[in-house]
CSV table of C-alpha atoms and ligand atoms in Angstrom, one decimal:
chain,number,residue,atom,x,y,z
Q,26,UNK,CA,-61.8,12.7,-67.7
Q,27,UNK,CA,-63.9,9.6,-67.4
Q,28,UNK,CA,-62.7,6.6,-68.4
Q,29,UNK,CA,-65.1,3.5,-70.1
Q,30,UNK,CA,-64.4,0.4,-69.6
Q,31,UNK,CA,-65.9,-2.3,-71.7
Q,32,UNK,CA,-66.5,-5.7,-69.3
Q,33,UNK,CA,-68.2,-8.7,-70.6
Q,34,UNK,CA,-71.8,-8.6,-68.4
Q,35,UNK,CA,-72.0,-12.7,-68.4
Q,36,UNK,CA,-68.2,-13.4,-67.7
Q,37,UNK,CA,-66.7,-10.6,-66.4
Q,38,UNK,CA,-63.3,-11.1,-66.0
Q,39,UNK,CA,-59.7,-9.6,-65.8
Q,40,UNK,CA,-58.2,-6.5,-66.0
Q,41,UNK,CA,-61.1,-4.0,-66.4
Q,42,UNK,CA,-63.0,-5.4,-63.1
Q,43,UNK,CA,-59.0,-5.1,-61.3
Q,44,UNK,CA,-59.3,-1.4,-62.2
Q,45,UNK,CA,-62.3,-0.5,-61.4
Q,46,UNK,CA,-61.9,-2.2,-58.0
Q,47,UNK,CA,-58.6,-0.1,-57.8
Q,48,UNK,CA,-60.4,2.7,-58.4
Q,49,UNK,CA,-62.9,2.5,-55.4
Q,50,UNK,CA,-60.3,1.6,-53.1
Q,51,UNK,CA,-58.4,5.0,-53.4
Q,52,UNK,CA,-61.8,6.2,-52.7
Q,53,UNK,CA,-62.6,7.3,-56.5
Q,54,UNK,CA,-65.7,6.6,-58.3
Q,55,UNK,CA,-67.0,3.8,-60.3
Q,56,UNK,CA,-70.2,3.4,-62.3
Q,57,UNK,CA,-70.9,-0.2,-63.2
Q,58,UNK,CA,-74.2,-1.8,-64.0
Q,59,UNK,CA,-76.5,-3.7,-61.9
Q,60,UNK,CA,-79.8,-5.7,-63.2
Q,61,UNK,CA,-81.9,-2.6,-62.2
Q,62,UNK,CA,-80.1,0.0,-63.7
Q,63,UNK,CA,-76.1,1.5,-63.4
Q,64,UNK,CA,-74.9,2.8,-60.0
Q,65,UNK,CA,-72.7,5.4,-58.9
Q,66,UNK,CA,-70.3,3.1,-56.4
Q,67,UNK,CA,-67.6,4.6,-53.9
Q,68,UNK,CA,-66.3,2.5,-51.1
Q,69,UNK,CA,-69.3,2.6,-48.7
Q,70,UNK,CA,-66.7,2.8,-45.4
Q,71,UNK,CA,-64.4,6.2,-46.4
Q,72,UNK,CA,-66.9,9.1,-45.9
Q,73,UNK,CA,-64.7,11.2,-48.3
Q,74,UNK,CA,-65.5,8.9,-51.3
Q,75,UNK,CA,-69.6,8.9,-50.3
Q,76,UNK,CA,-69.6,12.2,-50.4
Q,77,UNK,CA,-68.2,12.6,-53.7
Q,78,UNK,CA,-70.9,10.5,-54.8
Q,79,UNK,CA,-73.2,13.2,-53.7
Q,80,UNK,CA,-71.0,16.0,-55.5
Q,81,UNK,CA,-71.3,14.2,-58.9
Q,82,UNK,CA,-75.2,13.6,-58.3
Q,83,UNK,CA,-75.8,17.0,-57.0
Q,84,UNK,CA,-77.6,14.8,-54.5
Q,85,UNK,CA,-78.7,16.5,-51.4
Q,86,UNK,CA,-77.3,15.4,-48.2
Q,87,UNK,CA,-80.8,14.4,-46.9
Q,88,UNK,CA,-81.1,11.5,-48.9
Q,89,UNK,CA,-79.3,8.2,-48.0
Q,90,UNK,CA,-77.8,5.6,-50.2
Q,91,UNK,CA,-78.1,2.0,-51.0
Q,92,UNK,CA,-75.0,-0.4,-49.7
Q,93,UNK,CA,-74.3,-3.1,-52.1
Q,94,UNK,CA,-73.2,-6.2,-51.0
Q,95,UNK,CA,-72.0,-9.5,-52.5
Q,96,UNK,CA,-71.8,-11.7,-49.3
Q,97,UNK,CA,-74.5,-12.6,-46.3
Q,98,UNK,CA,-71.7,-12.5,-44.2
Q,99,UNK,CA,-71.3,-8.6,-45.0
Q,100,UNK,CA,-74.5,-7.8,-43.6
Q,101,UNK,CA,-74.1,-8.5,-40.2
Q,102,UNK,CA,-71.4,-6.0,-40.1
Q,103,UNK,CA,-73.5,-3.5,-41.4
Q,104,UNK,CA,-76.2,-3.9,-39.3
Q,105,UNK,CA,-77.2,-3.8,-35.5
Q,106,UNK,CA,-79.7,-6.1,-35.7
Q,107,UNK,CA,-81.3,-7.7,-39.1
Q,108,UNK,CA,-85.1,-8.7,-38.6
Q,109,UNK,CA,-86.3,-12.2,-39.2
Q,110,UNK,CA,-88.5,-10.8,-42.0
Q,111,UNK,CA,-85.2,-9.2,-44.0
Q,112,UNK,CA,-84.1,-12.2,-43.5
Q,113,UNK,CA,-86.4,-14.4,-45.1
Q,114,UNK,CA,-86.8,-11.6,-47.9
Q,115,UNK,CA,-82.9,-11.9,-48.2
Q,116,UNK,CA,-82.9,-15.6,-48.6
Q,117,UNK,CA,-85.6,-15.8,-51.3
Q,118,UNK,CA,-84.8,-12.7,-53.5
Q,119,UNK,CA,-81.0,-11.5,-53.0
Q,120,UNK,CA,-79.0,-11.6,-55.7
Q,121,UNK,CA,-81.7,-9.4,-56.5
Q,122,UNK,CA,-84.1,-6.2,-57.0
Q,123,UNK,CA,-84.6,-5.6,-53.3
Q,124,UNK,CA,-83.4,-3.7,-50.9
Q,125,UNK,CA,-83.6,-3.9,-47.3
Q,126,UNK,CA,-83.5,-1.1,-44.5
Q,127,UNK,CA,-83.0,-2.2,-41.4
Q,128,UNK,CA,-80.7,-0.6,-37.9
Q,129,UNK,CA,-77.2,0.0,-38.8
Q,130,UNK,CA,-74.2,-0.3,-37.4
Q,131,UNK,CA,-71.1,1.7,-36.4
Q,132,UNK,CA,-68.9,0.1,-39.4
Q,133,UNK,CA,-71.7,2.7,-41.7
Q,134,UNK,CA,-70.7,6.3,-41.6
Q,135,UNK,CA,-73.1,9.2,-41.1
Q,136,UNK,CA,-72.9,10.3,-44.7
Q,137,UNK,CA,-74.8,6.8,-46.0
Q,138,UNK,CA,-77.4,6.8,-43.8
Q,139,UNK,CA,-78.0,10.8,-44.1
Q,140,UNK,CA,-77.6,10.5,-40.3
Q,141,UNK,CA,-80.0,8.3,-39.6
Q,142,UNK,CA,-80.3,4.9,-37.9
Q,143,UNK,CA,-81.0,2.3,-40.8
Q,144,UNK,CA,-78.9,1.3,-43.4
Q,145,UNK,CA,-80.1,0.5,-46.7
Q,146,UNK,CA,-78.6,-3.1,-48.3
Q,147,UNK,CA,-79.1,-4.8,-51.5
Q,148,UNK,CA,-77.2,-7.8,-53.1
Q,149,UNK,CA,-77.4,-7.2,-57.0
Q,150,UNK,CA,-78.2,-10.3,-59.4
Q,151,UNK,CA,-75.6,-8.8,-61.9
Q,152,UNK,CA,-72.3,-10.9,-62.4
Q,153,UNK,CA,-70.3,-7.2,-62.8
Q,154,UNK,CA,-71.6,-6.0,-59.9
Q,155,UNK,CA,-71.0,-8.4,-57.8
Q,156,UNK,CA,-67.3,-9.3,-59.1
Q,157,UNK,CA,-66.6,-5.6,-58.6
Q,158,UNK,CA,-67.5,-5.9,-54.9
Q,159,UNK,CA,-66.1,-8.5,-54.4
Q,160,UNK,CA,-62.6,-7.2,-56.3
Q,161,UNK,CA,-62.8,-4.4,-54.5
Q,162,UNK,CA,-63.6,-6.7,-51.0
Q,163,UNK,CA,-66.0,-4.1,-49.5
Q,164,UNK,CA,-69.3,-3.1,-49.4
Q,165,UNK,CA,-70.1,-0.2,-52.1
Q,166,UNK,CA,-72.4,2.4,-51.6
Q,167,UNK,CA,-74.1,3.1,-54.8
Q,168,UNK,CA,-77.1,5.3,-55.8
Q,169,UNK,CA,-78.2,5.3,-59.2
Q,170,UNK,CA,-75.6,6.5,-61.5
Q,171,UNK,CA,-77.6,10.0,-62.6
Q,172,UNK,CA,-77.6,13.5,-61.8
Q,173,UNK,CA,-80.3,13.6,-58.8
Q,174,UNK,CA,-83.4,13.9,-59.8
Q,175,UNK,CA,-82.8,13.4,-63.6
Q,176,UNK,CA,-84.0,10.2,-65.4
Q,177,UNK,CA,-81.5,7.1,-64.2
Q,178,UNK,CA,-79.4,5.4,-66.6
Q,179,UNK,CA,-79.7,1.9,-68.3
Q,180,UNK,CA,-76.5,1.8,-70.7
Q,181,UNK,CA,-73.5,3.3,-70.3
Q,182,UNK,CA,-74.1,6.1,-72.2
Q,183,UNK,CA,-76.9,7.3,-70.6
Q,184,UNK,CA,-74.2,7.7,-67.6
Q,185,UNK,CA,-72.1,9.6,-69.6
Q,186,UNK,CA,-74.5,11.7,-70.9
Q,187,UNK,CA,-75.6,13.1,-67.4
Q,188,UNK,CA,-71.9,12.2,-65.1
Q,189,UNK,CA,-69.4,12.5,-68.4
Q,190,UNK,CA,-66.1,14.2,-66.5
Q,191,UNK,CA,-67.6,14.0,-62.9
Q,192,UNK,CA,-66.9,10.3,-62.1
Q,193,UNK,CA,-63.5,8.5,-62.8
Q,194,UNK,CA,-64.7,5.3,-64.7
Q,195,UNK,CA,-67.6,3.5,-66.6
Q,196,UNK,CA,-67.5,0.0,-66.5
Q,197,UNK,CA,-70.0,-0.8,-70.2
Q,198,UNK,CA,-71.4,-4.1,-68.8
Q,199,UNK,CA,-74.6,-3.4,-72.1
Q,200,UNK,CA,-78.3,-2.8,-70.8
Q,201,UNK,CA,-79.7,-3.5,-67.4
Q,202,UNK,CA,-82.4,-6.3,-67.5
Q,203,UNK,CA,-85.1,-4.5,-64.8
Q,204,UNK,CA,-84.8,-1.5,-66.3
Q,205,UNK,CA,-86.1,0.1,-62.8
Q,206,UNK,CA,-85.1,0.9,-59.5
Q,207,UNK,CA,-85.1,-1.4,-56.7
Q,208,UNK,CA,-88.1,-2.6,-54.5
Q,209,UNK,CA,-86.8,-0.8,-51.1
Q,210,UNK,CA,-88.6,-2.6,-47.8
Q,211,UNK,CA,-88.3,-1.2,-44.1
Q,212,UNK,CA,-87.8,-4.3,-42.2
Q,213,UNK,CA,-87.9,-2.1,-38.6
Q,214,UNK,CA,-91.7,-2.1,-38.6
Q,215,UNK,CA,-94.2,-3.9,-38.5
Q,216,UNK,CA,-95.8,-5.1,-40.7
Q,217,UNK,CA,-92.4,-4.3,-42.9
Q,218,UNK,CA,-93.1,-1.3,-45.7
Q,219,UNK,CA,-92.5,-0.8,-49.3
Q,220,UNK,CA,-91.2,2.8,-49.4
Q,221,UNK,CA,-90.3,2.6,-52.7
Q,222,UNK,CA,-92.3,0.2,-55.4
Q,223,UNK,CA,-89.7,-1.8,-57.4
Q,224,UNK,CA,-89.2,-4.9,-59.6
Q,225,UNK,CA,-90.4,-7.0,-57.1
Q,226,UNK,CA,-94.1,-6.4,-56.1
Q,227,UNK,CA,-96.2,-7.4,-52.9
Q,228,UNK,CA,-97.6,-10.3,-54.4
Q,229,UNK,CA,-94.2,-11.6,-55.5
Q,230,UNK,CA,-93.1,-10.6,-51.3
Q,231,UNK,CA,-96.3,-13.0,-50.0
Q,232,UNK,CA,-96.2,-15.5,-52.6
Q,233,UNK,CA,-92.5,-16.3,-52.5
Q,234,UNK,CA,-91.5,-15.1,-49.3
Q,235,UNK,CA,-94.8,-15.3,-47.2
Q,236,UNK,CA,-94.0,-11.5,-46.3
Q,237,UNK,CA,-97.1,-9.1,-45.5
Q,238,UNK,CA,-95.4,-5.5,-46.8
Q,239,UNK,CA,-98.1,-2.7,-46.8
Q,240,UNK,CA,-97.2,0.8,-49.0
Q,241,UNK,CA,-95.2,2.9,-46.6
Q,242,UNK,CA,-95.4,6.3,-48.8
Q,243,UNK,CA,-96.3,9.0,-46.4
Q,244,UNK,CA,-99.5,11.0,-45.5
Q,245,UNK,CA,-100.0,13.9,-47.0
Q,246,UNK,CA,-98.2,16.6,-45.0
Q,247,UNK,CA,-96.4,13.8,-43.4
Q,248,UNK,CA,-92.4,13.7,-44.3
Q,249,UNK,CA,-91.3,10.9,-46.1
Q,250,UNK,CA,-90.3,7.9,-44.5
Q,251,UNK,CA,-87.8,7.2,-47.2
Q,252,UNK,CA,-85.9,10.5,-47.7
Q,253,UNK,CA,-85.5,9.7,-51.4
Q,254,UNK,CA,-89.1,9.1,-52.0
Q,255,UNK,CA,-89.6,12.9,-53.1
Q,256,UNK,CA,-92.7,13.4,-55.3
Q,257,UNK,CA,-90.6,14.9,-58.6
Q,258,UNK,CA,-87.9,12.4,-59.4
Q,259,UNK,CA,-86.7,10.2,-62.3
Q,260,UNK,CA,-87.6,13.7,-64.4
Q,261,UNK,CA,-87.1,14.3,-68.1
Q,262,UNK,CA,-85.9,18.1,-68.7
Q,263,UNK,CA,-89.1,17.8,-71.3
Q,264,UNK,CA,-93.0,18.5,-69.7
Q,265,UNK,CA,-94.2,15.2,-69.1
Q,266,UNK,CA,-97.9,13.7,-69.2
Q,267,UNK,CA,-99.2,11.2,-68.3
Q,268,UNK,CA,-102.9,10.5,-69.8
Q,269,UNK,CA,-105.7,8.1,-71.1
Q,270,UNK,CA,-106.5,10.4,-73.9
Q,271,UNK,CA,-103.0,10.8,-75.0
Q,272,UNK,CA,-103.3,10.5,-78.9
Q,273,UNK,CA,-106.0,14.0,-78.4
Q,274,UNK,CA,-102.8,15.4,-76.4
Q,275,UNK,CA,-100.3,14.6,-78.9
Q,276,UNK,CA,-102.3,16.3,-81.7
Q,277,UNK,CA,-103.2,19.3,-79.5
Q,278,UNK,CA,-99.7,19.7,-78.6
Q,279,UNK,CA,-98.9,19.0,-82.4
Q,280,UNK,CA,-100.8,21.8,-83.4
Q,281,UNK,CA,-100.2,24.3,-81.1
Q,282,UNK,CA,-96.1,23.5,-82.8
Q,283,UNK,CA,-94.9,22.0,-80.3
Q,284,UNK,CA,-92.2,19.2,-80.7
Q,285,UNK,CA,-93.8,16.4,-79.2
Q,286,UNK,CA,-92.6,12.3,-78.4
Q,287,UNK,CA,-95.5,10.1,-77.4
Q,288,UNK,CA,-94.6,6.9,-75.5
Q,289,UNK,CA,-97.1,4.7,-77.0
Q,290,UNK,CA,-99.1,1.0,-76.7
Q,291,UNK,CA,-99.0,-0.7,-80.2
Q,292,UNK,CA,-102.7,-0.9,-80.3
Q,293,UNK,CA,-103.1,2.9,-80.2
Q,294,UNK,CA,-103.8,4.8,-83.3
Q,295,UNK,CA,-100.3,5.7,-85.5
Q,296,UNK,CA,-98.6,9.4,-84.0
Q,297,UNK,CA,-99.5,12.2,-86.4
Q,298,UNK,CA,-96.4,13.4,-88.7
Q,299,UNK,CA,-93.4,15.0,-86.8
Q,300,UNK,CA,-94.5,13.5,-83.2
Q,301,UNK,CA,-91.3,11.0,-82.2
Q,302,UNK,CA,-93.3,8.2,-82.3
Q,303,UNK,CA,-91.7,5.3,-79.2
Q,304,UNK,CA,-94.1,2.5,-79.3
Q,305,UNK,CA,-93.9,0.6,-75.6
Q,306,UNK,CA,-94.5,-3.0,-74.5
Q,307,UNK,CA,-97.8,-4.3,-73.4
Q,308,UNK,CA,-96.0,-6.3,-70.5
Q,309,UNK,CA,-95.3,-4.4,-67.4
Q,310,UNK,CA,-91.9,-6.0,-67.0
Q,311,UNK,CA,-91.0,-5.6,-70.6
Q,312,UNK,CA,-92.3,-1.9,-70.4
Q,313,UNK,CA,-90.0,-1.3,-66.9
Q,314,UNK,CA,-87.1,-2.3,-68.9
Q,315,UNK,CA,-87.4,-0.1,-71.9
Q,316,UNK,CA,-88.6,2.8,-70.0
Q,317,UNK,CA,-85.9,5.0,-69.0
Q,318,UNK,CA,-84.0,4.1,-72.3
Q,319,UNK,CA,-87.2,6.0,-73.9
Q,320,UNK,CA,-87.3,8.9,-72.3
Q,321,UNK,CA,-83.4,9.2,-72.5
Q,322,UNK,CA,-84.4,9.0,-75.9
Q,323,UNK,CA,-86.8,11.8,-76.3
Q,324,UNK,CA,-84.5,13.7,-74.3
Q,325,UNK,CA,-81.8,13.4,-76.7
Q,326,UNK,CA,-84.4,14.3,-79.3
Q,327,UNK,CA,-85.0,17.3,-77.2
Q,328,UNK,CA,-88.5,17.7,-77.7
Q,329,UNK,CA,-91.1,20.0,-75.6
Q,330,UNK,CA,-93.6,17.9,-74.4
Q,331,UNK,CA,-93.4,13.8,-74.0
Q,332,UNK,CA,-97.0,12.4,-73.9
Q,333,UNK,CA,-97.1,8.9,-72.0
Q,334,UNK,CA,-99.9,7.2,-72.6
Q,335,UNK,CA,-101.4,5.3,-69.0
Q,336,UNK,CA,-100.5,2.0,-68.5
Q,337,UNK,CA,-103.9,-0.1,-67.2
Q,338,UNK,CA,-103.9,0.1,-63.0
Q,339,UNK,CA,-102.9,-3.1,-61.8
Q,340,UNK,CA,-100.8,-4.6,-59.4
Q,341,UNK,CA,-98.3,-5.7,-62.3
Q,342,UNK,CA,-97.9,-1.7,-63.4
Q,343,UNK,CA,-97.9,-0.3,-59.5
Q,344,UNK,CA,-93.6,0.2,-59.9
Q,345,UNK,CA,-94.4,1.8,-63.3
Q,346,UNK,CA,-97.0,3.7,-62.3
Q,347,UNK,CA,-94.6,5.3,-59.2
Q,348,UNK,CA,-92.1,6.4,-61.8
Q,349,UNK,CA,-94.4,7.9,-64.6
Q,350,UNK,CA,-96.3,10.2,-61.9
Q,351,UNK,CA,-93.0,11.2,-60.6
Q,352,UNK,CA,-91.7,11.5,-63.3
Q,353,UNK,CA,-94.9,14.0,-65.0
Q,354,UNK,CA,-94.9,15.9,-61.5
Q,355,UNK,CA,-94.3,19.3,-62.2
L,422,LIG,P1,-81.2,5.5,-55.5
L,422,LIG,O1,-80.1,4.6,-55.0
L,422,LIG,O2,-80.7,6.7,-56.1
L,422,LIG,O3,-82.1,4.7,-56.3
L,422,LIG,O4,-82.0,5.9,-54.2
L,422,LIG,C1,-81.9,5.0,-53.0
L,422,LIG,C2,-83.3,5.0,-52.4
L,422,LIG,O5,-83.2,4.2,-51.2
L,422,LIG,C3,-83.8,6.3,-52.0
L,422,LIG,O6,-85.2,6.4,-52.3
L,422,LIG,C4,-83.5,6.4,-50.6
L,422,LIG,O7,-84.3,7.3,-49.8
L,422,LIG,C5,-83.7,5.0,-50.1
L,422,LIG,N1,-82.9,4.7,-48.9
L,422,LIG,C6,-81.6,4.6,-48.8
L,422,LIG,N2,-81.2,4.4,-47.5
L,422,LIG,C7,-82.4,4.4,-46.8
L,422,LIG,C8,-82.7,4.3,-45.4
L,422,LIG,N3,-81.7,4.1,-44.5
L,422,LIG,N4,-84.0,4.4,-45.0
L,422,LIG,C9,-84.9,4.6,-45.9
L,422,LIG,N5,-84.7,4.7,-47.3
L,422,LIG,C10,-83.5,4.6,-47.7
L,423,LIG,MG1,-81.7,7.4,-58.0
């Protein structure tokens, strides 16, 4: 049985937060919401409790997870050595959408890192995620609260719909504002690397932080450099497209009677009878934040085919644009 909790997502106080935090320190798990979207958290220092993080997901053991934080003082424990540049990312975005990799230390079991020598931290900018670490007074390891490689969850009930009687608690803390995953930097290289695009872009890393991060996806043929980063991801159970000439998809689809949802731009010509019609923003933010909550929504709608129509290239779309390939890779 999984339990939901409702928690108010400005204020959260009280009893809900005090059993939840109970709840990760007998090593069960909690899903709570962050500003990108709701994690899976399990108390990031008993291996037993990570690993039932990876049961529920059906997450394979290859692929580390984020440690959330609500402290600086927590990463220096977690860490062998934190570069100047985390650092200075740390200072100017955390509480935020970024996470850091850097050398771990002994305090991190094997299970987190997937075996390997970095740790992944993030401090989330959501008031129930950080009173629930802090309630709970340790770091929580928390990937996104989905079945692996399934769409990740915005509300609550995207969570149950994927994790329902796999996970002990929900805490209902209403949308997540990002709507995406985070921005996840190496900091052990040099220049650091994005391996995974996020909420905060490149720009926003030299502008505001006067960090140089180049794109760290691999070479072709070349393993990943972040495990996770594997190229079909973030899927819908539907086929998924991704075109410029998406209203002559969603009619050819249409006619060959196929149950069809096409994701949209207002300015696009209406969706012929019977297609779900989801009309998406014009702003690559907004868009981000609606996103998975659409294709949840087609997916509950259980159509065939979802046709996405392509967002304009950019350097505003680049985290969108990571997700939609993934998530139309077949
Ligand atoms: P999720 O929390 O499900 O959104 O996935 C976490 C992401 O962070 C995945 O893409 C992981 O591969 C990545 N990640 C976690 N730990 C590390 C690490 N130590 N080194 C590189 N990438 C990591
Ligand atoms: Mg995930």
């Amino acid at each position: 049985m999984t339990r939901t909790l409702q928690v108010d997502p400005v204020a959260p106080l009280g009893e809900a937060l005090g059993e939840a935090a109970d709840v990760l320190c007998r090593g069960g798990l909690v899903a709570f919401p962050t500003e990108t979207v709701y994690g899976l958290g399990a108390d990031a220092q008993s291996p037993g409790a990570v690993r039932a993080v990876f049961e529920a997901k059906g997450r394979p053991a290859t692929n580390p997870v984020i440690v959330h934080v609500a402290d600086h003082r927590d990463v220096a424990r977690l860490t062998s050595r934190w570069p100047d540049v985390a650092e200075r990312i740390a200072r100017t975005f955390w509480p935020g959408p970024v996470t850091l990799v850097a050398p771990r230390s002994d305090l991190v079991p094997d299970i987190v890192t997937a075996g390997g020598e970095t740790v992944a931290l993030r401090m989330p900018a959501h008031p129930v995620a950080l009173a629930l670490i802090r309630a709970a007074g340790r770091p929580i390891a928390a990937p996104s609260a989905n079945r692996s490689t399934r769409i990740s969850p915005t509300t609550a009930a995207h969570v149950l719909s994927q994790l329902a009687g796999r996970i002990d608690l929900v805490l209902d803390g209403g949308a997540c504002a990002a709507g995406i995953e985070s921005t996840v930097i190496d900091t052990t290289t040099d220049p650091p690397a994005i391996l995974r695009p996020g909420p905060v872009s490149a720009e926003e890393l030299w502008d505001e932080a006067g960090v140089r991060a180049v794109a760290g996806l691999s070479a072709q043929g070349m393993p990943p450099r972040s495990p996770g980063a594997m190229a079909r991801h973030y899927a819908p159970n539907a086929r998924t497209v991704v075109t410029e000439t998406s209203e002559a998809r969603v009619h050819d689809e249409a006619a060959q009677g196929r149950s069809v949802a096409w994701l949209r731009f207002a300015r696009e010509a209406a969706a012929p009878p019977g297609a779900l019609s989801l009309t998406m923003p014009d702003d690559a933010n907004a868009y981000a934040a609606v996103l998975y909550a659409r294709l949840h929504q087609a997916e509950a709608a259980a159509v065939e085919v979802i046709v996405i129509s392509r967002p304009p290239s950019g350097p505003h779309w680049t985290a969108v644009l990571d997700r939609l390939l993934r998530a139309s890779r077949a």
